Coordinates of C-alpha atoms and ligand atoms in Angstrom, one line a residue:
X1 CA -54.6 26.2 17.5
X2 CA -51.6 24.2 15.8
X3 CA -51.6 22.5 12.8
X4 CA -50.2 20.0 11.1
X5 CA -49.7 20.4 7.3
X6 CA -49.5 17.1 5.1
X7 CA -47.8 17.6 1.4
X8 CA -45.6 14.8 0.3
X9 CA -46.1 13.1 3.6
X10 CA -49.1 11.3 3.0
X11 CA -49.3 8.6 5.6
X12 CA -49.8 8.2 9.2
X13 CA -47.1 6.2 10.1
X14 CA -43.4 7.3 11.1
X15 CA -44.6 11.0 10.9
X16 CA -42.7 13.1 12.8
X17 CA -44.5 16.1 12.7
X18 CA -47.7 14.5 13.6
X19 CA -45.8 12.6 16.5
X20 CA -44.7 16.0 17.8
X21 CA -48.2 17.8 17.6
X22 CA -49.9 14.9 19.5
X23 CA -47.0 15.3 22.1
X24 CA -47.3 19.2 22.1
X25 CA -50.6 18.2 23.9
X26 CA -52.6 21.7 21.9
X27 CA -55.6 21.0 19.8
X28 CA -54.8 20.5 16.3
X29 CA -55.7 20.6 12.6
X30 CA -54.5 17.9 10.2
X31 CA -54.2 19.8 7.1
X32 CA -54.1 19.5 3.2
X33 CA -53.9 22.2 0.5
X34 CA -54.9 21.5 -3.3
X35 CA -52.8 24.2 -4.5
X36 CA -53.5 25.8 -8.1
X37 CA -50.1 27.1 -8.4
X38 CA -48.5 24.1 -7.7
X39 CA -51.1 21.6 -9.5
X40 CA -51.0 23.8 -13.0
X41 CA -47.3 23.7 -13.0
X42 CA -46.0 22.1 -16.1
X43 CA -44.2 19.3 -14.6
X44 CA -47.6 17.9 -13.2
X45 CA -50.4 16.0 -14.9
X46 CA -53.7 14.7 -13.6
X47 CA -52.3 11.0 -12.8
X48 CA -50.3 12.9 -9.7
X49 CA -53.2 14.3 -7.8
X50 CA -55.4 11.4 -9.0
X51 CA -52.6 9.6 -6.6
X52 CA -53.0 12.4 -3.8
X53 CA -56.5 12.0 -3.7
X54 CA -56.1 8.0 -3.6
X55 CA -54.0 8.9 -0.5
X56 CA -55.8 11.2 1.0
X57 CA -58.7 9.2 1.0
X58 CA -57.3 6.3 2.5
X59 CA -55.7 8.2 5.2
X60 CA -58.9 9.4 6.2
X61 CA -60.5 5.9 5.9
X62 CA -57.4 5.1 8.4
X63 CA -58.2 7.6 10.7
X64 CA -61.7 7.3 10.6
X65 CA -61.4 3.5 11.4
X66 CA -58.7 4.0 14.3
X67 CA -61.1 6.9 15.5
X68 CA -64.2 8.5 14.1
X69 CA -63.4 11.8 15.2
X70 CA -60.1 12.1 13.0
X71 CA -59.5 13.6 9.3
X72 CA -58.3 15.3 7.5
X73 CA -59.2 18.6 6.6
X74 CA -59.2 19.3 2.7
X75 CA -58.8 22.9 1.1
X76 CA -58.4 24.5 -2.1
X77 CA -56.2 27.4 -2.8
X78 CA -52.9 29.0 -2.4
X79 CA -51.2 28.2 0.9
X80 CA -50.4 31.5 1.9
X81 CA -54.3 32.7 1.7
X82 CA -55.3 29.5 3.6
X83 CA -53.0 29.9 6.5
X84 CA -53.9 33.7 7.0
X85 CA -57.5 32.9 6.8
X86 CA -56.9 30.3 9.1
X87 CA -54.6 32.4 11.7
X88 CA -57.6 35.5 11.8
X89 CA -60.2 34.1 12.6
X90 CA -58.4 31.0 15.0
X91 CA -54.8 32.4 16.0
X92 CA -52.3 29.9 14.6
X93 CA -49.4 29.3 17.2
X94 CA -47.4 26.5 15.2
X95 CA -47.3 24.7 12.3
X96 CA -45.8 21.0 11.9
X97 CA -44.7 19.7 8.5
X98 CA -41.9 18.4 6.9
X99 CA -39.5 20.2 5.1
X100 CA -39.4 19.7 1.0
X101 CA -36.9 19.4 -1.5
X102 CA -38.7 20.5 -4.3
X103 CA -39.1 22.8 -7.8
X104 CA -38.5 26.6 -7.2
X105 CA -42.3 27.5 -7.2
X106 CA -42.8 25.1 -3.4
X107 CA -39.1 26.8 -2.3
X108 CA -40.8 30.0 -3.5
X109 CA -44.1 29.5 -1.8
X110 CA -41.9 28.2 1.2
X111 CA -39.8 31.6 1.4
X112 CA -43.2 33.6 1.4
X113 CA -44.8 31.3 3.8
X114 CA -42.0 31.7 6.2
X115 CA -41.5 35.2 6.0
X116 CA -45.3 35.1 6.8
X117 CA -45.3 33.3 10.0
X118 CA -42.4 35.0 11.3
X119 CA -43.6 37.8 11.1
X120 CA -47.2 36.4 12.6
X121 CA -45.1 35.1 15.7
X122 CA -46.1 31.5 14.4
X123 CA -43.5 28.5 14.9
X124 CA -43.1 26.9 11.4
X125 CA -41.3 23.4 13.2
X126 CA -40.1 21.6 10.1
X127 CA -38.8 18.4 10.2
X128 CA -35.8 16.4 7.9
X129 CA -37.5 14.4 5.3
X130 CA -35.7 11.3 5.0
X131 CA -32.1 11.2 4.5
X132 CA -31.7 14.6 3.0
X133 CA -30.0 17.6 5.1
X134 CA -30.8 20.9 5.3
X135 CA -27.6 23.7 4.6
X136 CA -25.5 21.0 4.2
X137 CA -21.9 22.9 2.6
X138 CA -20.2 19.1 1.6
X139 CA -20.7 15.8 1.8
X140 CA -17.8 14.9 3.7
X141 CA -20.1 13.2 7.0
X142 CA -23.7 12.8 5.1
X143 CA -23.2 9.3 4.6
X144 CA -23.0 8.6 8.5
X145 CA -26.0 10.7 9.1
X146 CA -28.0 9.3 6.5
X147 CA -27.2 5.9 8.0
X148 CA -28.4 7.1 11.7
X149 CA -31.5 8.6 10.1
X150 CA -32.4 5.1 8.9
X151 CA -31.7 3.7 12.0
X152 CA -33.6 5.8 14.3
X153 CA -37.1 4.6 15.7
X154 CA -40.3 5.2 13.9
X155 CA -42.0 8.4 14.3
X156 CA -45.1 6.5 14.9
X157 CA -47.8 8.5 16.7
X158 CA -49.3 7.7 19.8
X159 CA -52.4 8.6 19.7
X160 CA -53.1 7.5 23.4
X161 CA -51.2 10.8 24.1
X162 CA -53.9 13.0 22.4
X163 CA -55.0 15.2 25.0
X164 CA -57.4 17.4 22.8
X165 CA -59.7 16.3 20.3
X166 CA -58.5 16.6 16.6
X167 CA -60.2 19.9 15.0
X168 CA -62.1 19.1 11.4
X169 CA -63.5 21.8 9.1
X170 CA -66.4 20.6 7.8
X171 CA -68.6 22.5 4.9
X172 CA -70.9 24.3 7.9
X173 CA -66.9 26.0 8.4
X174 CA -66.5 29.8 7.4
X175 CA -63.0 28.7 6.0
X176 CA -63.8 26.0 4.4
X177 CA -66.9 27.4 2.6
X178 CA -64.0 30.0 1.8
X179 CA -61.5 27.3 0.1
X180 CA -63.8 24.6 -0.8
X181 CA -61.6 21.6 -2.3
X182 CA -63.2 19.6 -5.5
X183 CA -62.7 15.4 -5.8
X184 CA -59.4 14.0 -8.2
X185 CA -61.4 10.9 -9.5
X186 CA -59.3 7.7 -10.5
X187 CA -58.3 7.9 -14.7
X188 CA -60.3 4.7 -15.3
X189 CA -60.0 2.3 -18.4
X190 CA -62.7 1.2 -20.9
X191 CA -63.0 -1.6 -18.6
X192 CA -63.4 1.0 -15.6
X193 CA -60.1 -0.5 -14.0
X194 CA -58.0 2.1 -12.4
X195 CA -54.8 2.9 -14.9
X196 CA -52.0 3.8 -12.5
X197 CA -50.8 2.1 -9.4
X198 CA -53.2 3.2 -6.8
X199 CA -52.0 5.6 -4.2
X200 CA -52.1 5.5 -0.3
X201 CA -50.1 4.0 2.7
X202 CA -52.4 1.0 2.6
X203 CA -51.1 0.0 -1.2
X204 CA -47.5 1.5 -0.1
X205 CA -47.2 -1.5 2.4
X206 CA -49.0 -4.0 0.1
X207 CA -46.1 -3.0 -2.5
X208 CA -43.0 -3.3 0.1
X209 CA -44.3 -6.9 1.2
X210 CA -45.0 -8.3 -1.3
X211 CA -41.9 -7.5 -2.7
X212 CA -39.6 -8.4 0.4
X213 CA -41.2 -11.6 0.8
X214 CA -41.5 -12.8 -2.6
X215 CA -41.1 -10.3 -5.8
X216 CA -37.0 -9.0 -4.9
X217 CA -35.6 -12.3 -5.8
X218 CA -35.1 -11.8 -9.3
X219 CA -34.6 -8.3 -8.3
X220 CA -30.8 -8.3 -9.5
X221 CA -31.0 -10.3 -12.5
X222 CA -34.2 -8.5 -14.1
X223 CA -33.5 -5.4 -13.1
X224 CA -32.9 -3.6 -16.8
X225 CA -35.4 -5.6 -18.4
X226 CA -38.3 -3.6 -19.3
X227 CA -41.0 -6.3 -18.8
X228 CA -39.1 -8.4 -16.2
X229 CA -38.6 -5.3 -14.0
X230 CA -42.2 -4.1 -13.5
X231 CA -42.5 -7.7 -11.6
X232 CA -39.2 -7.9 -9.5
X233 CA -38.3 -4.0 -9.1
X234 CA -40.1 -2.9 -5.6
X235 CA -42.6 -0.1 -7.9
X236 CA -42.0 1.8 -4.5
X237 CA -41.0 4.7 -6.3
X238 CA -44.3 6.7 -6.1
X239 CA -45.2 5.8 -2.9
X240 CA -41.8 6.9 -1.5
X241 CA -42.0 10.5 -4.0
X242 CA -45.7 11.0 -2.3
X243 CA -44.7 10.0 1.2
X244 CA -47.0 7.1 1.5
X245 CA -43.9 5.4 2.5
X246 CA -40.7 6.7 4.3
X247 CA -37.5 6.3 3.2
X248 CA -36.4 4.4 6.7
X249 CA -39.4 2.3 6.4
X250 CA -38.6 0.9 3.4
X251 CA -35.1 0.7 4.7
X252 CA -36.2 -0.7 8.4
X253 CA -38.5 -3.5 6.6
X254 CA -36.0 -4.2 4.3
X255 CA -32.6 -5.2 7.1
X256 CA -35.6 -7.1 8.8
X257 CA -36.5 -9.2 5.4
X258 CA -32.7 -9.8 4.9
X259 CA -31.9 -12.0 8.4
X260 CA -35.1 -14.5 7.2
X261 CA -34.8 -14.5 3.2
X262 CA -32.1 -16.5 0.8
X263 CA -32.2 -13.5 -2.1
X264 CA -29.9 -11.3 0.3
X265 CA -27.7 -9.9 -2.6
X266 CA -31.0 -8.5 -4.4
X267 CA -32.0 -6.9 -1.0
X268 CA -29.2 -5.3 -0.6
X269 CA -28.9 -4.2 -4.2
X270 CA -31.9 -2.6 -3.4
X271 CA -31.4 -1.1 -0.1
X272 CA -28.1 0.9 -1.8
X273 CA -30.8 2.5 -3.9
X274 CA -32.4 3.8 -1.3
X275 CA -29.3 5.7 -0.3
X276 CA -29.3 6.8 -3.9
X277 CA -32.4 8.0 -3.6
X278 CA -31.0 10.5 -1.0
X279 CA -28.3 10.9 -2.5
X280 CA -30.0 13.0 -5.6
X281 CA -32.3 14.6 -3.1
X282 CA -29.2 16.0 -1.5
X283 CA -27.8 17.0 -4.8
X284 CA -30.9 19.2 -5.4
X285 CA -31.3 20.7 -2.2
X286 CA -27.8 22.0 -2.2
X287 CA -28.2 22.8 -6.0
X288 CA -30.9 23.5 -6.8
X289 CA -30.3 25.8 -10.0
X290 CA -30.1 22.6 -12.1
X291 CA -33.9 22.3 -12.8
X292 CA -33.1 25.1 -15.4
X293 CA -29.4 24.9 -15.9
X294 CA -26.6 22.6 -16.5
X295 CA -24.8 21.4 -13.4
X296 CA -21.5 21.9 -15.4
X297 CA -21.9 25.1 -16.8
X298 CA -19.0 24.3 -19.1
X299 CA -21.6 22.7 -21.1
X300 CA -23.6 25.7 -21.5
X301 CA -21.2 25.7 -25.0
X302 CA -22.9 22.5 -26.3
X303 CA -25.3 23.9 -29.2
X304 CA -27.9 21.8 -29.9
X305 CA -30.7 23.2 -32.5
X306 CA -34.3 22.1 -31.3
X307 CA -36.3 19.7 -33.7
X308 CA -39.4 19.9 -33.2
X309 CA -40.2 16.7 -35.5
X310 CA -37.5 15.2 -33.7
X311 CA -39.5 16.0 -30.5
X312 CA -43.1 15.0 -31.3
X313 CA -41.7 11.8 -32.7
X314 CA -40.0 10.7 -29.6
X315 CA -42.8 11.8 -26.8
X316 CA -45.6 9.5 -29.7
X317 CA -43.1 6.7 -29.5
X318 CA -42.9 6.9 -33.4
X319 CA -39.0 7.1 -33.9
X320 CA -38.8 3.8 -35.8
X321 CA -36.6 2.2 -33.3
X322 CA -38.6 -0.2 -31.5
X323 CA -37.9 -0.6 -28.1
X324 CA -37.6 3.7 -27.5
X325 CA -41.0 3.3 -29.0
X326 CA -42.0 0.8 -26.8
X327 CA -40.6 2.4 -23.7
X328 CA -42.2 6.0 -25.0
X329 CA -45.8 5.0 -25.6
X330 CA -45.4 2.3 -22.3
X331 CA -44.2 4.9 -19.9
X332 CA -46.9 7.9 -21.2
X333 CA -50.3 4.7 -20.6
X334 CA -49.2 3.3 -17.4
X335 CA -46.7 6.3 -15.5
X336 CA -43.9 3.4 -14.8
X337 CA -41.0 2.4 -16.8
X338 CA -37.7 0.7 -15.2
X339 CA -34.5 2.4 -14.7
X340 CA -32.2 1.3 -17.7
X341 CA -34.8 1.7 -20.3
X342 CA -35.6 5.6 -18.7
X343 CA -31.7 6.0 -19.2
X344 CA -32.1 5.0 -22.2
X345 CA -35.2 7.3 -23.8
X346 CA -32.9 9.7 -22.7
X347 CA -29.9 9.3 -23.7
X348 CA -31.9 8.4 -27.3
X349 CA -33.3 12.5 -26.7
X350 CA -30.1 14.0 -25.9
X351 CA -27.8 12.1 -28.2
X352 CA -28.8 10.5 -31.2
X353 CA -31.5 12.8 -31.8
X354 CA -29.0 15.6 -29.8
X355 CA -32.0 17.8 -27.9
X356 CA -31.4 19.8 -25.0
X357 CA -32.4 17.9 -21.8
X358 CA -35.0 20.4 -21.2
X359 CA -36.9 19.3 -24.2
X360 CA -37.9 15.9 -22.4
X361 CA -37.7 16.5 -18.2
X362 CA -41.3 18.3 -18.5
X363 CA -42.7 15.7 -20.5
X364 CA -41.2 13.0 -18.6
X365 CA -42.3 14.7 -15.6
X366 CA -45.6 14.5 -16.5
X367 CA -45.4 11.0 -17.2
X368 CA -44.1 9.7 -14.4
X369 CA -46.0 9.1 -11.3
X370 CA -43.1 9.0 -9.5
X371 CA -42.0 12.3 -10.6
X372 CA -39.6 13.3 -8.4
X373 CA -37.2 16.9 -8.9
X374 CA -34.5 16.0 -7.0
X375 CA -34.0 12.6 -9.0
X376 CA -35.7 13.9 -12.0
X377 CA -33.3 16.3 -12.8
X378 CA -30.0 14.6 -11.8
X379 CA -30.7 11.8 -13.5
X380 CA -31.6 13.8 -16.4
X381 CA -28.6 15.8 -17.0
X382 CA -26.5 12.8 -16.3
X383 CA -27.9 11.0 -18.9
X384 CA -27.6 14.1 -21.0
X385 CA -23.7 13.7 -20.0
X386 CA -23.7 17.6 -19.5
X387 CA -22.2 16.8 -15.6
X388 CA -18.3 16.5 -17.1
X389 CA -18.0 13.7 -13.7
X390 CA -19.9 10.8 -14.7
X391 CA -18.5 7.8 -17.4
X392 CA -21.2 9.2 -20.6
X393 CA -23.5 6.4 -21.2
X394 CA -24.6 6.7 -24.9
X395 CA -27.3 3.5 -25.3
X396 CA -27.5 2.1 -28.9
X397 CA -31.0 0.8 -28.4
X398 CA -31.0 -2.0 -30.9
X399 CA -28.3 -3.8 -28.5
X400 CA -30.6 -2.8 -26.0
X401 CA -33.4 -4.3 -27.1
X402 CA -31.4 -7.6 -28.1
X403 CA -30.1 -8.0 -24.5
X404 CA -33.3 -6.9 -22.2
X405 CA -36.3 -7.6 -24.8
X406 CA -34.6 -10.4 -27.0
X407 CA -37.9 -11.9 -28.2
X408 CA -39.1 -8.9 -28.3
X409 CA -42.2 -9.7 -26.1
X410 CA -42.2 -6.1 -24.7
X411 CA -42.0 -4.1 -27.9
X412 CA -44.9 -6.2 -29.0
X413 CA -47.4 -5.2 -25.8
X414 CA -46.5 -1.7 -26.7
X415 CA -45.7 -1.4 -30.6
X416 CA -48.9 -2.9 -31.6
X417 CA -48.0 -2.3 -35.3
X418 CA -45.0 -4.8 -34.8
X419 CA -47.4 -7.6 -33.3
X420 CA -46.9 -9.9 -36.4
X421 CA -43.0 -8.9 -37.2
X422 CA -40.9 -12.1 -36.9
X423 CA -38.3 -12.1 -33.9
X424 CA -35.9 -12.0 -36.4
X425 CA -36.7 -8.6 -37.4
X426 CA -38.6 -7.1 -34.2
X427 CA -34.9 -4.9 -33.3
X428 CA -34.7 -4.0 -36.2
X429 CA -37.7 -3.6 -38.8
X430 CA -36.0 -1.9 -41.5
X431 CA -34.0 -4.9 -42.4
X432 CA -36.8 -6.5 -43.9
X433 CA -36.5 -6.9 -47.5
X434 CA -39.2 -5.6 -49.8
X435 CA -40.1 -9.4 -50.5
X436 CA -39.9 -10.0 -46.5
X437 CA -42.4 -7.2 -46.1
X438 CA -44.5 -8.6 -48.7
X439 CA -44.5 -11.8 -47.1
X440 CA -45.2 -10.8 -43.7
X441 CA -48.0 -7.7 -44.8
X442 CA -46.4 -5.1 -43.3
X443 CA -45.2 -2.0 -45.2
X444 CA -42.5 -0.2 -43.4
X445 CA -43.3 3.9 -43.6
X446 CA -46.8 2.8 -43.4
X447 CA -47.4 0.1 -40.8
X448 CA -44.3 1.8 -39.0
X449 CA -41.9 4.4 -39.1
X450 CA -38.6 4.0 -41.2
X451 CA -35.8 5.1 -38.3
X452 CA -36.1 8.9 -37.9
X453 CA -32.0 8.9 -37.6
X454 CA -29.1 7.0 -38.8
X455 CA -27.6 5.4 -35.5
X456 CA -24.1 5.1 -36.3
X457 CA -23.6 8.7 -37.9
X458 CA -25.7 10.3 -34.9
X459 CA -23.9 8.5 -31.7
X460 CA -20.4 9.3 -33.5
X461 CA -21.4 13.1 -33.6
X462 CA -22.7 13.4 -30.2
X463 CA -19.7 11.9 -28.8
X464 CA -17.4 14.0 -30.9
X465 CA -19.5 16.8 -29.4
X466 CA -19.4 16.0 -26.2
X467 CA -15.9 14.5 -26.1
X468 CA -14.8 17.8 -27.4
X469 CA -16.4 19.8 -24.5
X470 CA -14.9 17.8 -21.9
X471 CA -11.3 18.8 -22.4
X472 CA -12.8 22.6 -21.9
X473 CA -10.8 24.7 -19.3
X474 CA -14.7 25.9 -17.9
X475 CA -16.0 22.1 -17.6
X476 CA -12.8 20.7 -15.6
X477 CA -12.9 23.4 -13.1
X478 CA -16.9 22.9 -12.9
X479 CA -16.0 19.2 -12.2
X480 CA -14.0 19.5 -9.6
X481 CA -16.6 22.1 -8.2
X482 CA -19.1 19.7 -8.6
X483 CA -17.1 17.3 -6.8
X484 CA -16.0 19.1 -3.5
X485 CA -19.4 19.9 -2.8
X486 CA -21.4 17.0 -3.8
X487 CA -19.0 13.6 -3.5
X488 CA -17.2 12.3 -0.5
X489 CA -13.8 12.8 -1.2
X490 CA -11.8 9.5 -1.1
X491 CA -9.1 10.7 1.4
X492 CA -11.4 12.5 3.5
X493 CA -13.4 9.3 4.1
X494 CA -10.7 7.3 5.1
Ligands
FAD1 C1 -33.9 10.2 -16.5 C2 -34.4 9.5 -15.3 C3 -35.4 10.1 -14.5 C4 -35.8 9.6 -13.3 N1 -36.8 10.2 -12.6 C5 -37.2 9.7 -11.4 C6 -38.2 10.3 -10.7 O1 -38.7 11.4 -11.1 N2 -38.6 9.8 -9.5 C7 -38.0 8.6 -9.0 O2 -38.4 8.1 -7.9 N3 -37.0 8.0 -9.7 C8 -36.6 8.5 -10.9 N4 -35.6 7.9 -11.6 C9 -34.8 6.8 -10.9 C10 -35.3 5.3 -11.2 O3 -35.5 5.1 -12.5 C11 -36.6 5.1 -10.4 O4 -36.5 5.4 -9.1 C12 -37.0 3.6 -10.4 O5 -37.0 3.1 -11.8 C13 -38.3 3.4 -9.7 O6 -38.7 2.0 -9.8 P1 -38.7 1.1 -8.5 O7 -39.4 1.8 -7.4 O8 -39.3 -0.2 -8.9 O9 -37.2 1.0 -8.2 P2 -36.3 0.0 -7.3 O10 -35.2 -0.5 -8.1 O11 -37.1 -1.0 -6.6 O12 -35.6 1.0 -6.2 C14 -36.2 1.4 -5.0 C15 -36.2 2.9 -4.8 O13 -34.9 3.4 -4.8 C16 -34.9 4.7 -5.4 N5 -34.1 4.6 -6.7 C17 -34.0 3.5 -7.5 N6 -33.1 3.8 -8.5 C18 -32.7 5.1 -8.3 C19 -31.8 5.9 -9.0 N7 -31.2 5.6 -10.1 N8 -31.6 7.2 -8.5 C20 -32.3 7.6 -7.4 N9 -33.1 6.8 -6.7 C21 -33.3 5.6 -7.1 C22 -36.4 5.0 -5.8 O14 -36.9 5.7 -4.7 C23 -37.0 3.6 -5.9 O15 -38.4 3.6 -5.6 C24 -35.1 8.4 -12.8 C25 -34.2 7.8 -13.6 C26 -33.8 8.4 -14.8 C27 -32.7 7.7 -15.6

């Protein structure tokens, strides 16, 4: 028997691997694997496989309505086990899945797995996820073959094709009694409303609709506003990290909304993104080192002492600046927060309050139900400014906060503490007289935190820090490294 292996993949739709088995013409398995080594790793928190099973679920309500005879089969344990359970008692011949660009413990669990069917004389067929390539050495033609990956058809199965019924284990199954899998229920409020966005392929497309045909037209002009941008930014990005939606899809949908729509512009802001989106993939699969070290290893000199206080202050949203607090205590109730004000919270971390990246990625991680390594980590150390190639972006978020939150509407759903401070103040609390604070019954250092740092004297030593670093011999050759092997060189794309 064959299967076919679901991870980040979760959708029916434009699935190439599932395409391929149906075409094979074998009987086949549609597989997923809760695994404990995976879902106890650090950088994962219950929301994520609360959204797996939200996706798992509704692609068996899929199947089950397009067939009864179709699901998916759930186990529990570690991959490796599974598939040699499976391969004993059944004789594997292939596996489908697609191939993932992910932390070092799925590369790890990959490299055993493969070494494992090969020498089983079992065909692992992977396929490309998205636009990222495999052993890619430089970028000099990914561009071009990202753009005919979004251009090629769907990999939409036919199931008219399926020659042999679908294989299920079911509980009477020696394997499954073997691996039984346990239920991820929704994290529910007091009101017994589901927190997070909801996962699944049926959501996914709700999302991309109802964005192309109505929420992208204020796309360009809200996009760094933290309250503006939950509304007009797609709030794809989890459905694209879990594969309820693939990256052509999105991309496909999106050329097709631009020929009937007047908001053109915002659509194809957003359609550049998706390239991005590829573009840090890429990054990681070809590096893939950086989830523990600096890209730039030049600035493996920067010493930054870890403050603990410093730390716990930021991740509680209690640093006395308002709109990091905002973001903070925002980002850890509801898993989203827009892409400015993520820059921001970081650059706040790894600047003003000068901690090593590390100290936030696995906390942001958590947070984040789009977690996604090969974004995560880019993005991370570029906000850091540890990559010596990109302008350093050092946010003062009181400006911030004047130009995306001006009447301060979003620190207020967040900071409840700050409900009743006049706009006046709201950027900056600590400007409030005694007699103001008397007037308006708030005690600063009691209501709310004094600032934990002083702005001005903390972004002027971070950038004579990292301004110093940049002239080093180590960082200018790591620069150029870095820019051989992950940027098209100007020249060579003429
Ligand atoms: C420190 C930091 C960490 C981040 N971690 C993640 C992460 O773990 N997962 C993740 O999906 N995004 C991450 N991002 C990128 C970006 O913030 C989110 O993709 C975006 O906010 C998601 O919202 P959206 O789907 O409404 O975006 P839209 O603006 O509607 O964009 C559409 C899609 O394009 C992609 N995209 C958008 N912006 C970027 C970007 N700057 N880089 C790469 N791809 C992008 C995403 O897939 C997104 O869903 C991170 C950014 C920073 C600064």
């Amino acid at each position: 028997m064959n299967i076919v292996w679901f991870k980040k993949d979760l959708r029916i739709s434009d699935h190439a691997p599932l395409k391929a088995a149906i075409e094979n013409g074998e009987s086949f398995l549609m597989l997923y694997v809760w695994e404990p080594t995976i879902m106890s790793d650090p950088h994962y928190s219950p929301r994520h496989w609360n959204f797996v099973q939200q996706s798992l679920d509704n692609l068996n309500g899929q199947l089950s309505a397009g067939n009864g005879l179709l699901s998916i089969t759930i186990l529990e344990g570690e991959a490796e086990a599974i598939f040699a359970a499976i391969h004993q008692k059944y004789q594997l011949k292939q596996v489908f899945s697609y191939e993932e660009t992910g932390l070092k413990i799925t590369y790890d669990r990959d490299k055993v797995l493969s070494k494992y069917f090969k020498e089983n004389n079992i065909e692992w067929r992977e396929f490309q996820t998205n636009g990222v390539v495999r052993k890619l050495k430089n970028r000099e033609n990914w561009s071009e073959l990202w753009k005919t990956q979004m251009y090629q058809k769907l990999d939409n199965p036919d199931w008219t094709k399926l020659r042999n019924p679908c294989l299920i284990f079911d509980n009477g199954n020696e394997i499954y009694k073997q691996f039984p899998s346990q239920n991820h229920q929704p994290i529910i409020d007091k009101e017994n409303k589901p927190i997070f966005q909801p996962g699944g392929e049926t959501y996914a497309h709700r999302y991309l609709l109802s964005f192309l045909n109505d929420r992208a037209k204020n796309y360009s002009k809200t996009i760094s506003k933290p309250l503006e941008a939950r509304k007009s930014c797609s709030r794809l990005s989890p459905y694209i990290t879990w594969g309820n939606l693939s990256i052509r899809q999105v991309y496909q949908y999106t050329q097709n909304a631009k020929r009937r729509v007047s908001y053109r512009r915002d659509l194809e802001n957003f359609a550049s993104r998706l390239h991005w989106h590829c573009h840090f993939i890429q990054k990681f699969e070809m590096e893939d080192r950086i989830e523990f070290e600096n890209i730039n290893r030049g600035y493996d000199e920067l010493q930054k002492t870890e403050n603990q206080y410093f730390i716990t202050q930021w991740q509680a949203g209690k640093t006395g600046y308002p709109l990091v607090d905002a973001c903070m205590r925002c980002v850890c109730e509801t898993g989203y927060l827009n892409f400015r004000m993520r820059a921001m919270v970081v650059s706040f971390l790894t600047h003003q309050l000068f901690q090593h990246w590390k100290d936030g990625a696995l906390f942001l991680a958590q947070q984040f139900l789009d977690f996604e390594p090969g974004i995560h980590y880019p993005q991370f150390q570029m906000q850091a400014g540890v990559t010596g190639m990109n302008t350093v972006r050092m946010y003062n978020p009181v400006k911030q906060s004047q130009d995306h939150d001006p009447h301060g509407v979003f620190i207020k759903t967040w900071v409840k503490e700050l409900e009743n401070c006049p706009e006046n103040f709201i950027h900056e609390p600590w400007k409030m007289t005694q007699m103001e604070q008397d007037l308006y019954n708030f005690r600063l250092g009691e209501n709310y935190p004094f600032p934990i740092i002083d702005l001005e004297q903390t972004t002027k030593f971070a950038k004579d820090n990292l301004w110093g670093i940049r002239k080093n011999i180590e960082v200018k050759a790591e620069s150029k490294r870095i820019l051989s092997k992950h940027v098209v060189h100007r020249k060579k794309k003429k």
